[in-house]
Coordinates of C-alpha atoms in Angstrom, one line a residue:
M76 CA 48.5 -16.3 -91.1
N77 CA 47.6 -14.8 -87.4
R78 CA 46.0 -17.9 -86.6
F79 CA 48.6 -20.5 -87.6
S80 CA 51.2 -17.7 -85.5
T81 CA 48.6 -18.4 -82.8
F82 CA 47.9 -21.5 -82.7
L83 CA 51.8 -22.5 -83.3
L84 CA 52.5 -20.5 -79.7
C85 CA 49.6 -22.2 -78.3
F86 CA 51.0 -25.3 -79.3
I87 CA 54.2 -24.8 -77.6
W88 CA 53.2 -23.3 -73.9
S89 CA 51.0 -26.5 -73.8
S90 CA 54.3 -28.8 -74.5
A91 CA 56.1 -27.2 -72.4
L92 CA 53.7 -27.1 -69.8
Y93 CA 53.6 -30.7 -69.7
A94 CA 57.0 -31.6 -71.2
Q95 CA 59.0 -33.6 -68.0
K96 CA 61.8 -31.2 -66.4
S97 CA 64.4 -31.2 -63.7
Y98 CA 62.4 -29.2 -60.1
Y99 CA 64.2 -27.9 -57.0
G100 CA 62.7 -25.0 -57.0
T101 CA 61.3 -23.7 -53.0
E102 CA 57.3 -23.0 -53.5
E103 CA 56.3 -19.5 -52.3
K104 CA 55.2 -19.7 -48.1
W105 CA 52.0 -21.2 -48.4
P106 CA 49.4 -20.6 -45.3
E107 CA 50.0 -23.8 -43.4
Q108 CA 53.9 -22.7 -43.2
D109 CA 53.3 -19.9 -41.9
T110 CA 53.4 -20.8 -38.5
A111 CA 52.6 -17.5 -36.9
R112 CA 49.2 -17.1 -38.3
K113 CA 46.2 -19.0 -36.7
F114 CA 43.8 -19.3 -39.5
Y115 CA 44.1 -21.0 -42.8
T116 CA 42.8 -19.1 -46.0
V117 CA 41.4 -21.0 -49.1
K118 CA 42.0 -19.0 -52.2
G119 CA 38.9 -17.9 -54.6
D120 CA 35.5 -16.0 -54.5
R121 CA 32.9 -17.5 -52.0
H122 CA 29.9 -16.2 -49.9
G123 CA 31.1 -18.4 -47.0
I124 CA 34.0 -17.5 -45.0
S125 CA 37.1 -18.7 -46.1
Y126 CA 39.9 -18.7 -43.2
F127 CA 39.4 -21.6 -40.3
K128 CA 41.4 -21.9 -37.3
K129 CA 44.8 -24.0 -38.0
H130 CA 44.8 -27.5 -35.9
Q131 CA 47.8 -30.1 -35.8
F132 CA 46.1 -33.7 -35.6
K133 CA 48.9 -36.0 -33.4
E134 CA 48.4 -38.4 -36.8
V135 CA 50.2 -36.1 -38.7
Q136 CA 53.6 -35.4 -38.9
Y137 CA 54.0 -31.7 -40.2
V138 CA 57.8 -31.2 -40.5
M139 CA 60.2 -33.3 -42.6
G140 CA 62.2 -35.8 -39.2
N141 CA 65.6 -37.1 -40.0
T142 CA 63.8 -41.0 -40.8
L143 CA 60.9 -41.3 -43.1
S144 CA 58.8 -44.1 -40.8
F145 CA 54.5 -44.9 -41.8
D146 CA 53.2 -45.3 -38.4
T147 CA 52.3 -41.7 -39.0
Y148 CA 50.6 -39.5 -42.3
H149 CA 52.3 -36.7 -43.8
T150 CA 51.6 -33.2 -44.8
P151 CA 52.1 -32.7 -48.8
D152 CA 54.9 -30.3 -48.1
V153 CA 56.5 -33.4 -46.4
M154 CA 56.1 -35.4 -49.4
Y155 CA 57.8 -33.2 -51.3
S156 CA 60.8 -32.9 -48.6
W157 CA 61.1 -36.6 -49.2
C158 CA 61.1 -36.3 -53.3
R159 CA 63.6 -33.5 -53.0
K160 CA 65.8 -35.4 -50.8
W161 CA 65.3 -38.5 -53.3
A162 CA 65.9 -36.9 -56.5
E163 CA 69.6 -35.0 -54.5
Q164 CA 70.0 -38.4 -53.2
Y165 CA 70.4 -40.9 -56.5
P166 CA 70.1 -38.4 -59.4
N167 CA 71.0 -42.2 -61.5
L168 CA 67.2 -43.1 -60.7
V169 CA 64.8 -40.8 -59.8
E170 CA 63.9 -37.3 -61.7
L171 CA 61.5 -35.1 -60.1
Y172 CA 59.7 -32.3 -61.9
E173 CA 56.8 -30.4 -62.1
V174 CA 53.8 -31.8 -64.0
A175 CA 51.4 -28.8 -63.4
K176 CA 49.9 -26.1 -60.8
S177 CA 46.1 -26.9 -58.9
Y178 CA 44.1 -24.3 -58.6
E179 CA 45.7 -22.2 -55.8
G180 CA 48.6 -22.5 -57.8
R181 CA 50.6 -25.3 -55.4
P182 CA 52.7 -27.3 -57.4
I183 CA 51.5 -30.9 -58.1
L184 CA 55.3 -32.9 -58.6
Q185 CA 56.1 -36.2 -59.8
M186 CA 58.8 -38.7 -60.2
T187 CA 60.2 -40.6 -62.7
L188 CA 62.2 -43.7 -61.8
T189 CA 64.4 -45.3 -63.7
N190 CA 68.0 -46.7 -64.3
K191 CA 69.2 -43.7 -66.6
K192 CA 72.4 -45.6 -67.9
T193 CA 70.1 -47.9 -69.1
G194 CA 68.1 -45.7 -71.0
K195 CA 65.8 -43.5 -71.7
H196 CA 62.7 -43.6 -69.5
T197 CA 60.1 -43.4 -72.4
D198 CA 62.2 -45.8 -73.8
K199 CA 60.5 -48.7 -71.8
P200 CA 57.9 -50.3 -70.3
A201 CA 56.5 -48.0 -68.2
A202 CA 53.6 -47.9 -65.4
Y203 CA 51.8 -44.7 -63.4
F204 CA 50.9 -44.9 -59.6
E205 CA 48.8 -41.7 -58.3
G206 CA 47.7 -40.7 -55.3
G207 CA 45.4 -38.2 -53.4
R208 CA 43.0 -37.0 -55.9
H209 CA 39.9 -37.1 -52.9
S210 CA 41.5 -33.7 -50.7
G211 CA 40.4 -36.7 -47.2
E212 CA 42.0 -39.6 -48.8
V213 CA 45.4 -39.5 -48.1
T214 CA 46.0 -43.7 -47.0
S215 CA 46.7 -43.6 -51.1
S216 CA 49.2 -40.6 -51.0
E217 CA 51.0 -42.8 -48.2
A218 CA 51.0 -46.0 -50.5
V219 CA 53.1 -43.9 -53.2
L220 CA 55.5 -42.8 -51.1
W221 CA 55.9 -46.0 -49.6
L222 CA 56.6 -47.6 -53.1
T223 CA 59.0 -45.0 -53.7
K224 CA 61.2 -45.7 -50.9
H225 CA 60.2 -49.0 -51.5
L226 CA 62.0 -49.3 -54.5
L227 CA 65.2 -46.8 -54.1
D228 CA 65.9 -49.2 -50.4
N229 CA 66.1 -52.1 -52.4
Y230 CA 67.7 -51.0 -55.7
G231 CA 70.8 -53.5 -55.9
K232 CA 69.5 -55.1 -53.0
D233 CA 66.3 -57.1 -54.4
A234 CA 67.1 -59.0 -58.0
S235 CA 64.2 -58.4 -59.0
I236 CA 63.6 -54.7 -58.0
T237 CA 67.4 -53.9 -59.7
K238 CA 66.0 -56.0 -62.9
L239 CA 62.6 -53.8 -62.9
L240 CA 64.0 -50.2 -62.6
D241 CA 66.8 -51.1 -65.0
T242 CA 65.0 -52.3 -67.6
K243 CA 61.3 -50.4 -67.2
T244 CA 60.3 -47.2 -65.8
I245 CA 57.8 -46.3 -62.8
Y246 CA 56.1 -43.0 -62.2
L247 CA 54.6 -41.6 -59.2
R248 CA 52.6 -38.9 -58.3
P249 CA 51.7 -38.4 -54.3
Q250 CA 49.4 -36.2 -54.5
N251 CA 47.2 -35.2 -57.3
N252 CA 45.4 -32.4 -55.3
P253 CA 47.7 -30.9 -53.0
D254 CA 44.8 -28.1 -52.2
G255 CA 42.6 -30.7 -50.5
A256 CA 44.8 -32.5 -48.9
T257 CA 46.4 -29.5 -47.2
M258 CA 43.6 -28.0 -46.8
Y259 CA 42.3 -31.7 -44.8
L260 CA 45.5 -31.8 -42.6
F261 CA 45.5 -28.3 -41.3
T262 CA 42.3 -27.7 -40.6
A263 CA 38.9 -29.4 -39.1
Q264 CA 37.5 -28.6 -42.6
R265 CA 37.0 -31.7 -45.4
N266 CA 36.0 -31.9 -49.0
R267 CA 36.0 -33.9 -52.1
S268 CA 38.8 -32.7 -54.3
S269 CA 39.0 -29.2 -55.5
L270 CA 38.5 -26.3 -54.2
R271 CA 37.6 -24.2 -56.9
P272 CA 34.5 -22.8 -55.4
R273 CA 31.4 -24.3 -56.1
D274 CA 26.9 -24.0 -56.0
D275 CA 26.8 -27.6 -54.3
D276 CA 23.1 -26.5 -53.3
R277 CA 22.0 -24.7 -56.2
D278 CA 20.8 -21.6 -54.6
G279 CA 23.0 -19.1 -56.2
L280 CA 25.6 -18.9 -53.5
F281 CA 28.8 -20.3 -53.5
D282 CA 30.6 -22.4 -50.6
E283 CA 28.2 -20.4 -48.4
D284 CA 27.3 -23.3 -45.9
A285 CA 30.4 -25.3 -44.5
E286 CA 31.2 -27.3 -41.7
D287 CA 31.5 -25.4 -38.6
D288 CA 33.8 -27.1 -35.2
L289 CA 31.2 -26.2 -32.8
D290 CA 33.3 -27.2 -29.7
G291 CA 36.4 -26.4 -30.6
D292 CA 38.4 -29.7 -31.0
G293 CA 39.7 -29.5 -34.0
I294 CA 37.8 -32.6 -35.6
I295 CA 34.4 -32.7 -37.1
Y296 CA 32.1 -35.0 -35.6
Q297 CA 28.1 -35.6 -35.7
I298 CA 24.9 -33.9 -34.1
R299 CA 21.8 -36.2 -33.1
K300 CA 19.0 -35.2 -31.8
K301 CA 16.2 -36.8 -30.9
A302 CA 12.9 -36.1 -32.8
T303 CA 10.2 -34.8 -30.5
T304 CA 8.0 -32.6 -32.8
K305 CA 5.9 -33.7 -35.4
E306 CA 7.6 -32.3 -38.1
E307 CA 11.2 -33.6 -36.2
L308 CA 9.5 -36.7 -36.1
E309 CA 8.8 -36.4 -39.8
K310 CA 11.9 -36.4 -40.9
A311 CA 13.9 -38.5 -38.7
D312 CA 15.4 -41.1 -40.4
F313 CA 18.0 -43.0 -37.7
V314 CA 17.6 -44.4 -34.7
I315 CA 20.0 -46.3 -32.4
D316 CA 21.5 -49.3 -34.1
P317 CA 20.0 -52.4 -31.9
R318 CA 22.3 -54.6 -31.8
D319 CA 24.8 -52.0 -30.0
K320 CA 23.8 -52.4 -26.5
S321 CA 25.7 -48.9 -26.0
G322 CA 23.3 -46.9 -27.7
R323 CA 25.9 -45.1 -29.5
L324 CA 25.9 -46.4 -33.4
M325 CA 23.3 -44.7 -35.7
K326 CA 21.4 -46.9 -38.0
K327 CA 19.9 -44.8 -41.0
V328 CA 16.5 -45.9 -41.8
R329 CA 13.8 -44.7 -44.2
E330 CA 12.5 -41.2 -43.6
G331 CA 10.1 -41.1 -40.8
Q332 CA 10.6 -44.3 -39.3
G333 CA 13.4 -43.1 -36.9
N334 CA 13.3 -41.0 -34.0
W335 CA 16.6 -39.7 -34.1
L336 CA 17.7 -36.4 -36.6
V337 CA 21.6 -36.9 -38.0
Y338 CA 23.6 -33.4 -38.8
T339 CA 27.1 -33.3 -39.6
E340 CA 28.6 -30.5 -36.7
G341 CA 28.3 -27.7 -37.4
I342 CA 25.4 -24.7 -38.5
D343 CA 22.9 -23.2 -41.1
N344 CA 24.8 -20.5 -42.4
D345 CA 22.3 -19.9 -45.3
G346 CA 19.2 -20.5 -43.4
D347 CA 17.4 -23.1 -45.5
G348 CA 16.8 -25.5 -43.3
K349 CA 19.6 -27.9 -44.7
Y350 CA 23.8 -28.2 -42.4
N351 CA 27.0 -28.0 -44.5
E352 CA 25.4 -29.1 -47.8
D353 CA 27.4 -26.4 -49.4
G354 CA 31.4 -26.3 -48.1
I355 CA 34.7 -25.8 -49.7
G356 CA 34.7 -26.7 -53.0
G357 CA 33.0 -29.8 -54.2
L358 CA 33.8 -30.9 -57.4
D359 CA 35.0 -34.8 -57.4
N360 CA 38.3 -34.9 -59.9
H361 CA 37.0 -38.7 -60.3
R362 CA 34.1 -37.7 -62.1
N363 CA 35.8 -35.3 -64.1
Y364 CA 37.2 -37.6 -67.2
P365 CA 35.8 -37.1 -71.2
E366 CA 35.1 -40.5 -70.8
N367 CA 31.1 -41.1 -70.5
W368 CA 31.1 -38.1 -68.5
R369 CA 27.9 -36.6 -68.2
P370 CA 26.8 -33.2 -67.1
D371 CA 26.3 -32.7 -63.8
Q372 CA 23.6 -32.1 -61.1
G373 CA 20.8 -29.8 -62.7
G374 CA 22.6 -29.9 -66.5
D375 CA 20.0 -32.3 -68.0
F376 CA 17.3 -30.3 -69.2
T377 CA 14.5 -32.8 -70.0
N378 CA 15.1 -33.8 -66.4
R379 CA 14.7 -37.5 -67.6
G380 CA 18.3 -38.3 -68.5
Y381 CA 21.3 -39.0 -66.6
T382 CA 23.1 -36.7 -64.2
Q383 CA 26.9 -37.2 -62.0
G384 CA 27.5 -35.3 -59.3
G385 CA 30.5 -33.7 -58.7
A386 CA 31.2 -33.7 -63.0
S387 CA 31.8 -29.9 -63.3
D388 CA 30.7 -27.6 -66.4
Y389 CA 32.5 -29.6 -68.7
P390 CA 35.6 -32.6 -69.3
L391 CA 38.6 -32.1 -67.7
S392 CA 38.0 -28.8 -66.0
E393 CA 39.9 -29.1 -63.3
P394 CA 43.8 -28.3 -63.4
E395 CA 44.2 -31.6 -61.9
T396 CA 42.5 -33.7 -63.8
R397 CA 43.4 -32.4 -66.8
A398 CA 47.2 -32.1 -65.9
T399 CA 46.8 -36.2 -65.3
F400 CA 44.8 -36.6 -68.7
V401 CA 47.3 -34.8 -70.9
W402 CA 50.2 -36.0 -69.2
L403 CA 49.2 -40.1 -69.7
M404 CA 48.6 -39.4 -73.4
G405 CA 51.8 -37.5 -74.1
H406 CA 53.5 -40.6 -72.7
P407 CA 51.6 -43.4 -74.5
N408 CA 54.5 -46.2 -73.2
I409 CA 52.6 -46.6 -69.9
S410 CA 51.0 -50.2 -69.6
V411 CA 49.5 -50.9 -66.0
V412 CA 47.7 -47.5 -63.6
N413 CA 46.3 -47.3 -60.5
S414 CA 44.8 -44.0 -59.3
M415 CA 43.9 -45.2 -55.7
D416 CA 41.4 -44.0 -52.9
T417 CA 40.5 -44.6 -49.8
R418 CA 37.8 -46.3 -47.9
V419 CA 36.4 -49.4 -49.2
P420 CA 38.3 -51.6 -49.6
M421 CA 38.3 -53.0 -53.1
H422 CA 40.7 -53.7 -56.0
L423 CA 38.5 -50.9 -58.0
R424 CA 38.3 -51.4 -62.3
P425 CA 36.6 -50.6 -64.8
P426 CA 33.7 -51.0 -66.4
S427 CA 31.6 -48.1 -64.6
T428 CA 28.1 -47.6 -66.8
S429 CA 28.5 -51.4 -68.0
T430 CA 29.3 -55.2 -67.1
S431 CA 32.0 -56.6 -67.5
A432 CA 30.9 -59.0 -70.1
E433 CA 29.3 -56.7 -72.4
S434 CA 31.6 -54.1 -73.0
M435 CA 35.2 -55.6 -72.4
F436 CA 37.1 -57.8 -74.7
P437 CA 37.4 -61.3 -73.6
Q438 CA 40.9 -60.7 -73.8
D439 CA 41.3 -57.8 -71.5
L440 CA 39.1 -59.0 -69.0
A441 CA 40.9 -62.3 -68.8
I442 CA 44.0 -59.9 -67.6
Y443 CA 42.3 -57.4 -65.4
K444 CA 40.5 -60.8 -63.8
H445 CA 43.9 -62.3 -63.4
M446 CA 45.1 -58.4 -61.6
D447 CA 42.3 -59.2 -59.0
S448 CA 42.9 -62.3 -58.5
L449 CA 46.5 -60.9 -57.8
G450 CA 45.6 -58.0 -55.5
L451 CA 43.3 -60.4 -53.6
S452 CA 46.8 -63.0 -53.0
F453 CA 48.4 -59.6 -51.2
T454 CA 45.6 -57.4 -49.8
N455 CA 43.0 -60.4 -48.9
Y456 CA 40.5 -57.3 -49.5
P457 CA 36.9 -58.7 -49.7
W458 CA 36.0 -57.3 -53.0
A459 CA 38.0 -57.2 -56.8
G460 CA 35.8 -56.5 -59.8
D461 CA 34.2 -53.4 -61.8
V462 CA 32.3 -50.4 -60.4
Y463 CA 29.2 -50.9 -62.6
E464 CA 28.5 -54.5 -61.1
V465 CA 30.4 -55.6 -58.2
Y466 CA 31.2 -52.6 -56.4
N467 CA 27.3 -51.5 -56.4
T468 CA 26.4 -54.7 -55.5
R469 CA 29.1 -56.0 -52.8
S470 CA 26.2 -55.8 -50.0
K471 CA 23.4 -58.2 -51.1
V472 CA 20.6 -55.8 -50.0
D473 CA 20.0 -51.6 -49.0
R474 CA 20.2 -51.2 -45.8
V475 CA 18.0 -48.2 -45.8
T476 CA 15.2 -50.0 -47.9
G477 CA 15.9 -53.5 -48.4
D478 CA 15.2 -53.3 -51.7
P479 CA 17.4 -55.6 -53.5
S480 CA 21.4 -53.7 -54.4
K481 CA 21.3 -52.8 -58.2
A482 CA 24.0 -51.9 -60.4
V483 CA 23.8 -48.4 -61.0
P484 CA 26.0 -46.1 -63.5
L485 CA 28.9 -44.0 -62.5
F486 CA 30.3 -41.3 -65.0
G487 CA 33.4 -39.7 -65.7
H488 CA 35.2 -42.3 -63.9
G489 CA 39.2 -42.4 -64.1
P490 CA 39.1 -46.5 -64.6
D491 CA 36.9 -46.0 -67.6
F492 CA 39.2 -43.6 -68.9
G493 CA 42.1 -45.6 -68.1
Y494 CA 40.6 -48.9 -70.3
F495 CA 37.9 -47.4 -72.7
Q496 CA 39.9 -44.3 -73.7
Y497 CA 43.9 -44.7 -72.9
G498 CA 43.5 -48.7 -73.8
S499 CA 45.6 -49.8 -70.4
V500 CA 45.2 -51.9 -67.2
W501 CA 43.9 -49.2 -64.8
Y502 CA 43.0 -49.7 -60.9
G503 CA 41.0 -47.2 -58.8
D504 CA 42.0 -49.1 -55.8
E505 CA 40.2 -48.2 -52.4
L506 CA 42.6 -48.4 -49.2
W507 CA 41.7 -49.3 -45.3
N508 CA 38.0 -50.5 -43.9
G509 CA 36.7 -48.2 -41.5
G510 CA 38.0 -50.6 -39.3
A511 CA 35.8 -53.6 -40.0
M512 CA 38.5 -56.7 -39.5
K513 CA 35.6 -59.2 -39.1
D514 CA 32.8 -59.9 -38.8
Y515 CA 31.9 -59.8 -35.2
D516 CA 27.6 -60.5 -35.6
G517 CA 27.9 -63.1 -37.7
D518 CA 25.4 -61.6 -40.2
G519 CA 28.1 -61.8 -43.5
E520 CA 29.0 -57.9 -43.8
Y521 CA 31.4 -56.0 -42.8
D522 CA 30.0 -52.5 -41.6
E523 CA 30.0 -50.0 -38.9
Y524 CA 29.0 -52.3 -36.2
D525 CA 32.0 -54.5 -36.8
G526 CA 33.8 -51.3 -36.8
L527 CA 33.4 -50.4 -33.8
M528 CA 33.3 -54.1 -31.8
W529 CA 37.3 -53.7 -33.2
D530 CA 37.8 -50.2 -31.9
D531 CA 36.3 -51.2 -28.5
E532 CA 38.8 -54.1 -28.4
A533 CA 42.1 -53.2 -30.7
N534 CA 42.1 -49.8 -30.7
G535 CA 41.6 -48.7 -27.2
K536 CA 38.1 -46.5 -28.1
R537 CA 40.1 -43.7 -29.8
G538 CA 38.0 -43.9 -33.0
F539 CA 34.8 -43.1 -31.5
K540 CA 33.4 -40.1 -29.3
P541 CA 30.9 -41.0 -26.9
W542 CA 28.4 -38.7 -27.6
T543 CA 28.5 -35.5 -25.5
K544 CA 25.2 -32.8 -24.6
F545 CA 26.0 -29.8 -26.2
T546 CA 23.8 -26.7 -26.7
H547 CA 23.5 -25.7 -30.0
P548 CA 22.6 -22.5 -30.9
Q549 CA 19.9 -23.2 -33.4
L550 CA 19.0 -27.0 -32.8
G551 CA 19.1 -26.5 -29.2
A552 CA 19.7 -29.7 -26.8
V553 CA 21.8 -32.4 -29.4
E554 CA 24.7 -34.6 -28.5
L555 CA 27.9 -34.6 -30.1
G556 CA 30.2 -37.9 -30.9
G557 CA 30.6 -40.5 -33.5
F558 CA 33.3 -41.9 -34.9
H559 CA 36.5 -39.8 -35.7
P560 CA 35.5 -38.9 -39.9
K561 CA 39.6 -38.4 -40.5
F562 CA 41.8 -41.0 -38.5
F563 CA 39.2 -43.6 -38.9
A564 CA 35.9 -43.3 -40.7
Q565 CA 38.1 -42.4 -43.8
N566 CA 41.7 -42.8 -43.4
G567 CA 42.4 -46.0 -40.6
P568 CA 44.5 -44.9 -37.3
A569 CA 48.2 -44.0 -37.6
W570 CA 49.5 -47.5 -36.8
Q571 CA 47.3 -49.5 -39.1
L572 CA 48.8 -46.8 -41.4
E573 CA 51.8 -49.8 -42.9
N574 CA 50.2 -53.0 -42.8
W575 CA 47.7 -51.4 -45.6
I576 CA 49.8 -49.3 -48.0
A577 CA 52.5 -51.9 -47.8
K578 CA 50.0 -54.4 -49.2
E579 CA 48.8 -52.4 -51.7
S580 CA 52.1 -50.9 -53.0
R581 CA 53.5 -54.9 -53.1
F582 CA 50.2 -55.7 -55.7
N583 CA 51.2 -51.9 -57.6
L584 CA 54.6 -53.5 -57.8
A585 CA 53.7 -57.1 -58.9
M586 CA 51.4 -55.5 -61.7
A587 CA 55.1 -54.0 -62.5
K588 CA 56.6 -56.8 -62.7
E589 CA 53.9 -58.4 -65.3
L590 CA 54.6 -55.3 -67.9
P591 CA 55.3 -56.1 -71.7
Q592 CA 59.0 -56.0 -72.6
I593 CA 60.4 -57.1 -75.9
D594 CA 63.8 -58.4 -76.6
L595 CA 66.3 -58.1 -79.5
T596 CA 66.8 -61.4 -79.7
D597 CA 68.9 -61.9 -82.6
V598 CA 70.2 -59.8 -85.6
T599 CA 72.0 -62.0 -88.5
I600 CA 73.5 -60.7 -92.1
K601 CA 73.8 -63.5 -94.8
P602 CA 75.7 -62.4 -97.9
L603 CA 73.7 -62.4 -101.0
A604 CA 74.1 -62.1 -105.1
N605 CA 75.4 -58.4 -106.5
N606 CA 76.3 -57.2 -103.1
E607 CA 73.2 -57.7 -101.9
Y608 CA 72.5 -58.6 -97.7
E609 CA 69.5 -60.2 -95.9
V610 CA 69.0 -58.7 -92.4
K611 CA 66.8 -60.6 -90.4
V612 CA 65.9 -59.4 -86.8
T613 CA 64.6 -62.0 -84.5
W614 CA 62.3 -60.2 -81.4
T615 CA 60.3 -61.6 -78.5
N616 CA 57.8 -60.5 -75.4
S617 CA 58.8 -61.9 -72.6
G618 CA 56.7 -59.7 -69.9
K619 CA 53.1 -60.9 -68.7
L620 CA 51.0 -58.6 -70.5
P621 CA 51.2 -57.9 -74.5
V622 CA 51.9 -54.9 -76.1
A623 CA 49.0 -53.7 -76.4
L624 CA 45.3 -54.7 -75.0
E625 CA 42.6 -55.4 -77.6
Q626 CA 41.0 -51.8 -77.0
A627 CA 44.4 -50.8 -77.1
K628 CA 44.0 -51.5 -80.6
R629 CA 40.5 -50.3 -81.2
I630 CA 40.8 -46.7 -79.9
K631 CA 44.3 -46.4 -81.3
M632 CA 46.1 -45.7 -78.7
V633 CA 49.2 -48.1 -79.4
P634 CA 50.5 -48.2 -82.9
E635 CA 51.8 -51.8 -83.9
D636 CA 55.7 -53.0 -83.1
R637 CA 57.9 -51.6 -86.2
V638 CA 61.2 -51.8 -87.2
T639 CA 63.6 -49.9 -89.1
L640 CA 67.0 -49.5 -90.4
D641 CA 68.8 -46.5 -89.5
I642 CA 71.5 -45.5 -92.1
D643 CA 73.3 -42.1 -92.9
K644 CA 70.8 -40.4 -95.2
N645 CA 73.8 -39.4 -97.4
L646 CA 74.2 -42.8 -98.5
L647 CA 70.6 -42.9 -99.1
K648 CA 70.4 -39.8 -101.3
G649 CA 69.8 -40.1 -105.3
F650 CA 66.8 -43.2 -105.2
Q651 CA 68.5 -45.9 -107.2
D652 CA 71.7 -44.2 -108.0
A653 CA 71.7 -44.2 -104.2
K654 CA 75.2 -45.9 -102.6
V655 CA 73.0 -47.8 -100.6
T656 CA 69.8 -49.0 -101.0
I657 CA 67.2 -50.8 -99.1
T658 CA 65.1 -53.3 -101.9
Q659 CA 63.1 -54.8 -99.3
P660 CA 60.4 -53.6 -97.8
E661 CA 59.5 -51.9 -100.6
L662 CA 57.5 -49.1 -98.8
V663 CA 59.1 -45.9 -99.2
D664 CA 59.2 -45.6 -95.6
K665 CA 61.6 -48.9 -95.5
T666 CA 59.4 -50.2 -92.1
I667 CA 58.4 -53.5 -91.2
Y668 CA 55.0 -53.4 -89.4
A669 CA 55.0 -56.6 -87.4
G670 CA 51.5 -56.3 -85.7
Y671 CA 51.1 -56.6 -81.4
T672 CA 53.5 -58.2 -79.8
N673 CA 52.0 -61.4 -77.7
I674 CA 53.3 -62.6 -74.5
G675 CA 55.9 -65.1 -75.1
E676 CA 55.2 -64.7 -79.0
K677 CA 58.6 -64.7 -81.5
K678 CA 58.3 -62.5 -84.1
E679 CA 61.1 -61.8 -87.3
A680 CA 61.5 -59.1 -90.1
T681 CA 63.5 -59.2 -92.9
F682 CA 64.9 -56.7 -94.6
R683 CA 67.6 -56.8 -97.7
V684 CA 70.0 -54.3 -98.2
K685 CA 72.2 -53.2 -101.4
L686 CA 75.6 -51.9 -101.4
N687 CA 76.5 -50.1 -104.7
Q688 CA 79.6 -48.9 -103.0
P689 CA 82.9 -50.5 -101.9
G690 CA 83.4 -51.3 -98.2
P691 CA 81.2 -52.1 -95.5
I692 CA 78.5 -49.4 -93.5
K693 CA 77.4 -49.2 -90.1
V694 CA 73.8 -49.8 -90.3
K695 CA 71.3 -49.2 -86.6
V696 CA 68.5 -51.8 -86.4
K697 CA 65.7 -50.2 -84.2
L698 CA 62.9 -52.3 -82.7
L699 CA 60.1 -49.5 -81.9
S700 CA 57.1 -51.0 -79.6
T701 CA 55.1 -48.6 -77.9
R702 CA 53.9 -50.7 -74.9
G703 CA 56.7 -53.2 -74.7
G704 CA 60.2 -50.7 -75.4
Y705 CA 62.4 -49.4 -77.9
K706 CA 65.3 -51.2 -78.9
E707 CA 68.5 -50.5 -81.1
K708 CA 71.6 -52.6 -81.9
E709 CA 74.2 -51.2 -84.2
I710 CA 75.4 -54.1 -86.8
T711 CA 77.8 -53.7 -90.1
I712 CA 76.8 -54.7 -93.5
G713 CA 79.4 -55.6 -96.4
D714 CA 83.1 -56.7 -96.7
K715 CA 85.0 -55.4 -93.7
K716 CA 88.9 -56.3 -94.9

């Protein structure tokens, strides 16, 4: 009994945690919001420092303005302010709620967009779009914000968008990792995902060697040092790229074949001869999903198996990933997902551990290839395809070794969870290209040289800091410089932002417009002998996706479509003596299981109802499709006189 009570309490608590509840609350004051504080602090017990000088970048808006424009980046707090404003401004279209708390306790907010007057959000086919999983990949969050604004601005003006929100549900989560994004935008610091302390270099210490802003400009650039000693020359793995006559661009080579050493800006805080190898956090929320998860580094005790950096101690260990997983599992009406990242650029999809042909159903792969083409029609990205093969071989040879590129597995990856475990069309698109807008040297590759040339030509040379002499406390004479790590290498210059997020969002919108859609086309009532009636229900899928991918059927993520008749229970009591009996189907639950409705397919279900009482009865016909939507229609059976 005690065990059952404990289970029940846990179940109620977890259900409440992930229930959709309106959210308009005010949060506690966070370090970034206290303008009197000069330092930004992070939570958690670490062996290194937990406070960093606050900084404000000219590319970022830190206080909500009167209008929302996308020629600047926005902090999570500003984004949340717009979410609250939209929820108040469009109460019939927007529901704002808290999905979970982040590691540091910040709210992870999400919006549901649908016309509430046309039905509940869970009764409609749905798409889900998410950004901000990786701390520094803030372009992805802006894409979610842009799409939200675009939908709300055009509802009632654009017929296709109006129809979309009348008949479908769009779930939008701009910030899946507000801790990391906030630290990224308020300090010189960077990290991969969660801020939870982690022993990256496995020396028994946590976060003891973070990057250091040595010149105090608020940006972590690179350090380059000319190798002079025998020991340095044995380790040197960079040369000046011969394509760049100005001597700015560094090219990675094999260890011992270079004459320069390159580090990120900082010092060797723990004295192990390495620089900045154990910064704040270090776990990767995009390696923490249960599908094909593998142990983190050091977790394979045979030293012969696979490991995955950033995977953490076990799947869904991080509150941010766990919140996404549990919420999605509770909303199986979602057919299309894009959980976006930054910097390749590519329409990135499963599989991540095998080729598409060997592990995907052919029908599903055809849908994904269609979506690849659809995406490219909007974005003109150079690549679209799976992680395992297309992503890893997009460059024909390894630029350092010269060896042919080969497929490499990536474990615990979101897109693999999305397809293999959730059975959806799931993309993890990468936005921005490091400035490589065209192939300046004609070598068939889009790389840092092309980015540097574009920065010179079109960006006023603002993306690359010229190498500047600096006396390093440990290395001696060095130079600081390189690409701007935040607003050129990882995210674009602010003036480029809207171009990238708009075309990516139009792809997301196009995918949402292809969602399955079950339409109840007709219900006919035919009188038979002995006061029995035939009720025939017909429907079709007018969407451009089936109500279930083949993978969704295999893993039982999506039940087959079904039809029921809802009749007053009092009329059905008494078995053969009941006032009303459903004589067909003969199944006890009186449900017609109709399989899965494909694109454009028309289906029908036939009931027989016998009235053992005089006068008509009201009946509600219910058509239930998990991903195709819920439809109902009230009918009258029997003599109306």
